[in-house]
């Protein structure tokens, strides 16, 4: 059945998404938690079919990616960056793919590769240009992401709160419509939304 679909939308687990990828004619991948080797397999498949892969398909979240990138560019490395994300108690990966994407986007601007995942104990003074991740799991939280840019005398926060999973579905459908008829390649929501 997968081979008959014009575009397959996959929000499963990494192993299942890779199995589906072998049979799809075009694919929208919303699954997160891929290893580097699995990401390489997706890039290889994108040489033969068009693929839109994103950590989050919600339009608002993708706007926050751009806003965080812009804030990092304006504020520079004089501001400490912390990313806080919250999800329902059943989410199996932490930090979320969306949080990781936010950090990667900001790190590219700041030319940093210093990430820390939570802090505990005597950690010493916070290094400049470090990006911190903090994950909260509980209840039925759909998804919340806040990027804090903390500077001397002021703090800038960029936040998005998803109150319904419908936002993900609508974004994935928009990506599937955009993808139909595209040439092979690995695309993301920045391409779909014209944010390049």
mmCIF file of C-alpha atoms in Angstrom:
data_model
loop_
_atom_site.group_PDB
_atom_site.id
_atom_site.type_symbol
_atom_site.label_atom_id
_atom_site.label_comp_id
_atom_site.label_asym_id
_atom_site.label_seq_id
_atom_site.Cartn_x
_atom_site.Cartn_y
_atom_site.Cartn_z
ATOM 1 C CA UNK A 1 0.000 0.000 0.000
ATOM 2 C CA UNK A 2 2.835 2.413 0.804
ATOM 3 C CA UNK A 3 4.119 2.251 -2.780
ATOM 4 C CA UNK A 4 0.702 3.359 -4.077
ATOM 5 C CA UNK A 5 0.657 6.616 -2.117
ATOM 6 C CA UNK A 6 1.728 9.847 -3.809
ATOM 7 C CA UNK A 7 3.261 11.050 -0.526
ATOM 8 C CA UNK A 8 3.684 9.074 2.703
ATOM 9 C CA UNK A 9 3.501 10.970 6.011
ATOM 10 C CA UNK A 10 5.402 9.175 8.782
ATOM 11 C CA UNK A 11 5.286 9.966 12.520
ATOM 12 C CA UNK A 12 6.378 6.632 13.960
ATOM 13 C CA UNK A 13 9.734 5.444 15.349
ATOM 14 C CA UNK A 14 13.099 5.566 13.543
ATOM 15 C CA UNK A 15 13.150 1.873 12.588
ATOM 16 C CA UNK A 16 9.623 1.986 11.139
ATOM 17 C CA UNK A 17 10.273 5.230 9.263
ATOM 18 C CA UNK A 18 13.353 3.707 7.602
ATOM 19 C CA UNK A 19 11.357 0.623 6.595
ATOM 20 C CA UNK A 20 8.640 2.839 5.080
ATOM 21 C CA UNK A 21 11.247 4.922 3.267
ATOM 22 C CA UNK A 22 12.281 1.897 1.182
ATOM 23 C CA UNK A 23 8.838 1.766 -0.459
ATOM 24 C CA UNK A 24 7.703 5.416 -0.588
ATOM 25 C CA UNK A 25 7.545 7.525 -3.745
ATOM 26 C CA UNK A 26 7.767 10.730 -1.686
ATOM 27 C CA UNK A 27 7.848 11.098 2.079
ATOM 28 C CA UNK A 28 7.200 13.547 4.886
ATOM 29 C CA UNK A 29 9.130 12.456 7.997
ATOM 30 C CA UNK A 30 8.098 13.821 11.377
ATOM 31 C CA UNK A 31 9.715 11.034 13.361
ATOM 32 C CA UNK A 32 12.547 12.130 15.674
ATOM 33 C CA UNK A 33 15.328 10.317 17.509
ATOM 34 C CA UNK A 34 17.316 9.159 14.464
ATOM 35 C CA UNK A 35 20.972 8.205 14.933
ATOM 36 C CA UNK A 36 23.594 9.765 12.662
ATOM 37 C CA UNK A 37 23.732 6.536 10.642
ATOM 38 C CA UNK A 38 19.947 6.556 10.222
ATOM 39 C CA UNK A 39 20.038 10.202 9.106
ATOM 40 C CA UNK A 40 22.633 9.211 6.517
ATOM 41 C CA UNK A 41 20.241 6.508 5.215
ATOM 42 C CA UNK A 42 17.523 9.132 4.838
ATOM 43 C CA UNK A 43 19.912 11.430 2.932
ATOM 44 C CA UNK A 44 20.771 8.534 0.616
ATOM 45 C CA UNK A 45 17.078 7.801 -0.024
ATOM 46 C CA UNK A 46 16.527 11.493 -0.789
ATOM 47 C CA UNK A 47 18.751 11.050 -3.843
ATOM 48 C CA UNK A 48 15.980 8.943 -5.403
ATOM 49 C CA UNK A 49 12.790 10.469 -3.901
ATOM 50 C CA UNK A 50 11.765 13.843 -2.479
ATOM 51 C CA UNK A 51 11.716 13.908 1.343
ATOM 52 C CA UNK A 52 10.630 16.625 3.745
ATOM 53 C CA UNK A 53 12.100 15.912 7.166
ATOM 54 C CA UNK A 54 11.531 18.176 10.125
ATOM 55 C CA UNK A 55 11.773 17.969 13.892
ATOM 56 C CA UNK A 56 8.432 19.760 14.059
ATOM 57 C CA UNK A 57 5.827 20.536 11.411
ATOM 58 C CA UNK A 58 3.806 23.101 13.372
ATOM 59 C CA UNK A 59 3.903 26.419 11.523
ATOM 60 C CA UNK A 60 4.313 28.368 14.791
ATOM 61 C CA UNK A 61 7.277 26.252 15.841
ATOM 62 C CA UNK A 62 8.950 26.890 12.505
ATOM 63 C CA UNK A 63 8.372 30.614 12.981
ATOM 64 C CA UNK A 64 10.106 30.273 16.383
ATOM 65 C CA UNK A 65 13.114 28.628 14.685
ATOM 66 C CA UNK A 66 13.463 31.740 12.528
ATOM 67 C CA UNK A 67 12.834 34.115 15.453
ATOM 68 C CA UNK A 68 15.458 32.333 17.589
ATOM 69 C CA UNK A 69 17.957 32.475 14.731
ATOM 70 C CA UNK A 70 17.298 36.197 14.310
ATOM 71 C CA UNK A 71 17.577 36.848 18.057
ATOM 72 C CA UNK A 72 20.889 34.966 18.213
ATOM 73 C CA UNK A 73 22.202 37.018 15.297
ATOM 74 C CA UNK A 74 21.182 40.309 16.946
ATOM 75 C CA UNK A 75 22.133 39.464 20.542
ATOM 76 C CA UNK A 76 25.343 37.579 19.795
ATOM 77 C CA UNK A 77 27.390 35.669 22.318
ATOM 78 C CA UNK A 78 26.894 38.301 25.035
ATOM 79 C CA UNK A 79 23.703 36.453 25.995
ATOM 80 C CA UNK A 80 23.538 33.016 27.593
ATOM 81 C CA UNK A 81 21.212 30.579 25.836
ATOM 82 C CA UNK A 82 19.022 28.051 27.651
ATOM 83 C CA UNK A 83 16.313 25.943 26.016
ATOM 84 C CA UNK A 84 13.481 24.555 28.116
ATOM 85 C CA UNK A 85 11.035 22.059 26.652
ATOM 86 C CA UNK A 86 8.025 20.293 28.151
ATOM 87 C CA UNK A 87 6.022 17.341 26.830
ATOM 88 C CA UNK A 88 3.551 14.713 27.992
ATOM 89 C CA UNK A 89 4.647 11.899 30.228
ATOM 90 C CA UNK A 90 4.640 9.341 27.375
ATOM 91 C CA UNK A 91 7.291 11.050 25.214
ATOM 92 C CA UNK A 92 10.270 8.699 24.972
ATOM 93 C CA UNK A 93 13.095 10.986 23.828
ATOM 94 C CA UNK A 94 14.664 13.952 25.596
ATOM 95 C CA UNK A 95 15.435 16.596 24.730
ATOM 96 C CA UNK A 96 12.829 16.815 22.018
ATOM 97 C CA UNK A 97 13.816 17.013 18.371
ATOM 98 C CA UNK A 98 12.376 20.534 18.312
ATOM 99 C CA UNK A 99 14.605 21.621 21.209
ATOM 100 C CA UNK A 100 17.653 20.090 19.534
ATOM 101 C CA UNK A 101 16.820 21.895 16.280
ATOM 102 C CA UNK A 102 16.480 25.200 18.158
ATOM 103 C CA UNK A 103 19.900 24.640 19.724
ATOM 104 C CA UNK A 104 21.505 23.657 16.420
ATOM 105 C CA UNK A 105 20.051 26.747 14.728
ATOM 106 C CA UNK A 106 21.386 29.054 17.438
ATOM 107 C CA UNK A 107 24.751 27.239 17.597
ATOM 108 C CA UNK A 108 25.256 27.799 13.879
ATOM 109 C CA UNK A 109 24.822 31.545 14.366
ATOM 110 C CA UNK A 110 27.035 31.675 17.478
ATOM 111 C CA UNK A 111 29.605 29.275 15.994
ATOM 112 C CA UNK A 112 29.381 27.145 19.105
ATOM 113 C CA UNK A 113 29.340 23.408 19.680
ATOM 114 C CA UNK A 114 29.217 23.500 23.479
ATOM 115 C CA UNK A 115 25.980 21.872 24.625
ATOM 116 C CA UNK A 116 24.985 20.803 28.120
ATOM 117 C CA UNK A 117 22.005 18.635 29.010
ATOM 118 C CA UNK A 118 20.689 19.677 32.404
ATOM 119 C CA UNK A 119 22.946 20.666 35.258
ATOM 120 C CA UNK A 120 23.491 19.121 38.654
ATOM 121 C CA UNK A 121 25.926 19.534 41.509
ATOM 122 C CA UNK A 122 28.956 21.810 41.526
ATOM 123 C CA UNK A 123 29.087 22.701 37.841
ATOM 124 C CA UNK A 124 31.353 25.727 38.119
ATOM 125 C CA UNK A 125 30.747 28.989 36.320
ATOM 126 C CA UNK A 126 28.694 28.810 33.159
ATOM 127 C CA UNK A 127 30.916 28.923 30.057
ATOM 128 C CA UNK A 128 30.199 31.635 27.489
ATOM 129 C CA UNK A 129 28.452 30.457 24.305
ATOM 130 C CA UNK A 130 27.253 27.236 25.960
ATOM 131 C CA UNK A 131 23.721 26.152 25.067
ATOM 132 C CA UNK A 132 21.786 24.399 27.811
ATOM 133 C CA UNK A 133 18.880 21.987 27.360
ATOM 134 C CA UNK A 134 16.302 21.201 30.030
ATOM 135 C CA UNK A 135 13.478 18.692 29.611
ATOM 136 C CA UNK A 136 10.219 18.425 31.543
ATOM 137 C CA UNK A 137 7.899 15.405 31.210
ATOM 138 C CA UNK A 138 4.455 15.253 32.742
ATOM 139 C CA UNK A 139 0.730 14.951 32.310
ATOM 140 C CA UNK A 140 -0.692 15.627 28.877
ATOM 141 C CA UNK A 141 1.466 18.608 27.790
ATOM 142 C CA UNK A 142 1.372 18.613 23.995
ATOM 143 C CA UNK A 143 4.592 20.562 23.541
ATOM 144 C CA UNK A 144 6.164 23.738 24.881
ATOM 145 C CA UNK A 145 9.507 25.243 23.911
ATOM 146 C CA UNK A 146 11.169 28.352 25.314
ATOM 147 C CA UNK A 147 14.524 29.770 24.310
ATOM 148 C CA UNK A 148 15.946 32.106 26.945
ATOM 149 C CA UNK A 149 18.597 34.626 25.927
ATOM 150 C CA UNK A 150 19.871 35.919 29.293
ATOM 151 C CA UNK A 151 22.063 39.003 29.149
ATOM 152 C CA UNK A 152 23.315 41.552 31.642
ATOM 153 C CA UNK A 153 20.260 43.508 32.733
ATOM 154 C CA UNK A 154 17.730 41.906 30.391
ATOM 155 C CA UNK A 155 16.307 38.596 29.256
ATOM 156 C CA UNK A 156 14.713 37.818 25.904
ATOM 157 C CA UNK A 157 12.435 34.791 25.646
ATOM 158 C CA UNK A 158 10.974 33.190 22.555
ATOM 159 C CA UNK A 159 8.209 30.715 23.367
ATOM 160 C CA UNK A 160 5.766 28.522 21.489
ATOM 161 C CA UNK A 161 3.107 26.382 23.150
ATOM 162 C CA UNK A 162 1.305 23.756 21.126
ATOM 163 C CA UNK A 163 -2.134 23.184 22.602
ATOM 164 C CA UNK A 164 -3.226 20.619 20.035
ATOM 165 C CA UNK A 165 -1.501 17.994 17.935
ATOM 166 C CA UNK A 166 -3.602 19.314 15.069
ATOM 167 C CA UNK A 167 -0.873 21.937 14.473
ATOM 168 C CA UNK A 168 1.565 19.148 13.592
ATOM 169 C CA UNK A 169 -0.934 17.456 11.294
ATOM 170 C CA UNK A 170 -1.792 20.667 9.437
ATOM 171 C CA UNK A 171 1.891 21.441 8.906
ATOM 172 C CA UNK A 172 2.589 17.893 7.689
ATOM 173 C CA UNK A 173 -0.298 18.140 5.221
ATOM 174 C CA UNK A 174 1.048 21.474 3.984
ATOM 175 C CA UNK A 175 4.469 19.827 3.514
ATOM 176 C CA UNK A 176 2.922 16.863 1.657
ATOM 177 C CA UNK A 177 1.073 19.196 -0.737
ATOM 178 C CA UNK A 178 4.258 21.198 -1.307
ATOM 179 C CA UNK A 179 6.312 18.025 -1.850
ATOM 180 C CA UNK A 180 4.124 16.488 -4.525
ATOM 181 C CA UNK A 181 5.869 16.773 -7.867
ATOM 182 C CA UNK A 182 9.190 18.011 -6.411
ATOM 183 C CA UNK A 183 12.456 16.490 -7.604
ATOM 184 C CA UNK A 184 14.409 14.138 -5.338
ATOM 185 C CA UNK A 185 16.086 15.892 -2.459
ATOM 186 C CA UNK A 186 16.093 16.350 1.297
ATOM 187 C CA UNK A 187 13.936 19.324 2.252
ATOM 188 C CA UNK A 188 12.731 20.791 5.532
ATOM 189 C CA UNK A 189 9.983 23.147 6.680
ATOM 190 C CA UNK A 190 12.204 26.122 5.923
ATOM 191 C CA UNK A 191 11.888 25.115 2.260
ATOM 192 C CA UNK A 192 8.144 24.482 2.547
ATOM 193 C CA UNK A 193 7.509 27.877 4.195
ATOM 194 C CA UNK A 194 9.956 29.852 2.040
ATOM 195 C CA UNK A 195 12.138 30.851 5.021
ATOM 196 C CA UNK A 196 15.466 30.579 3.204
#
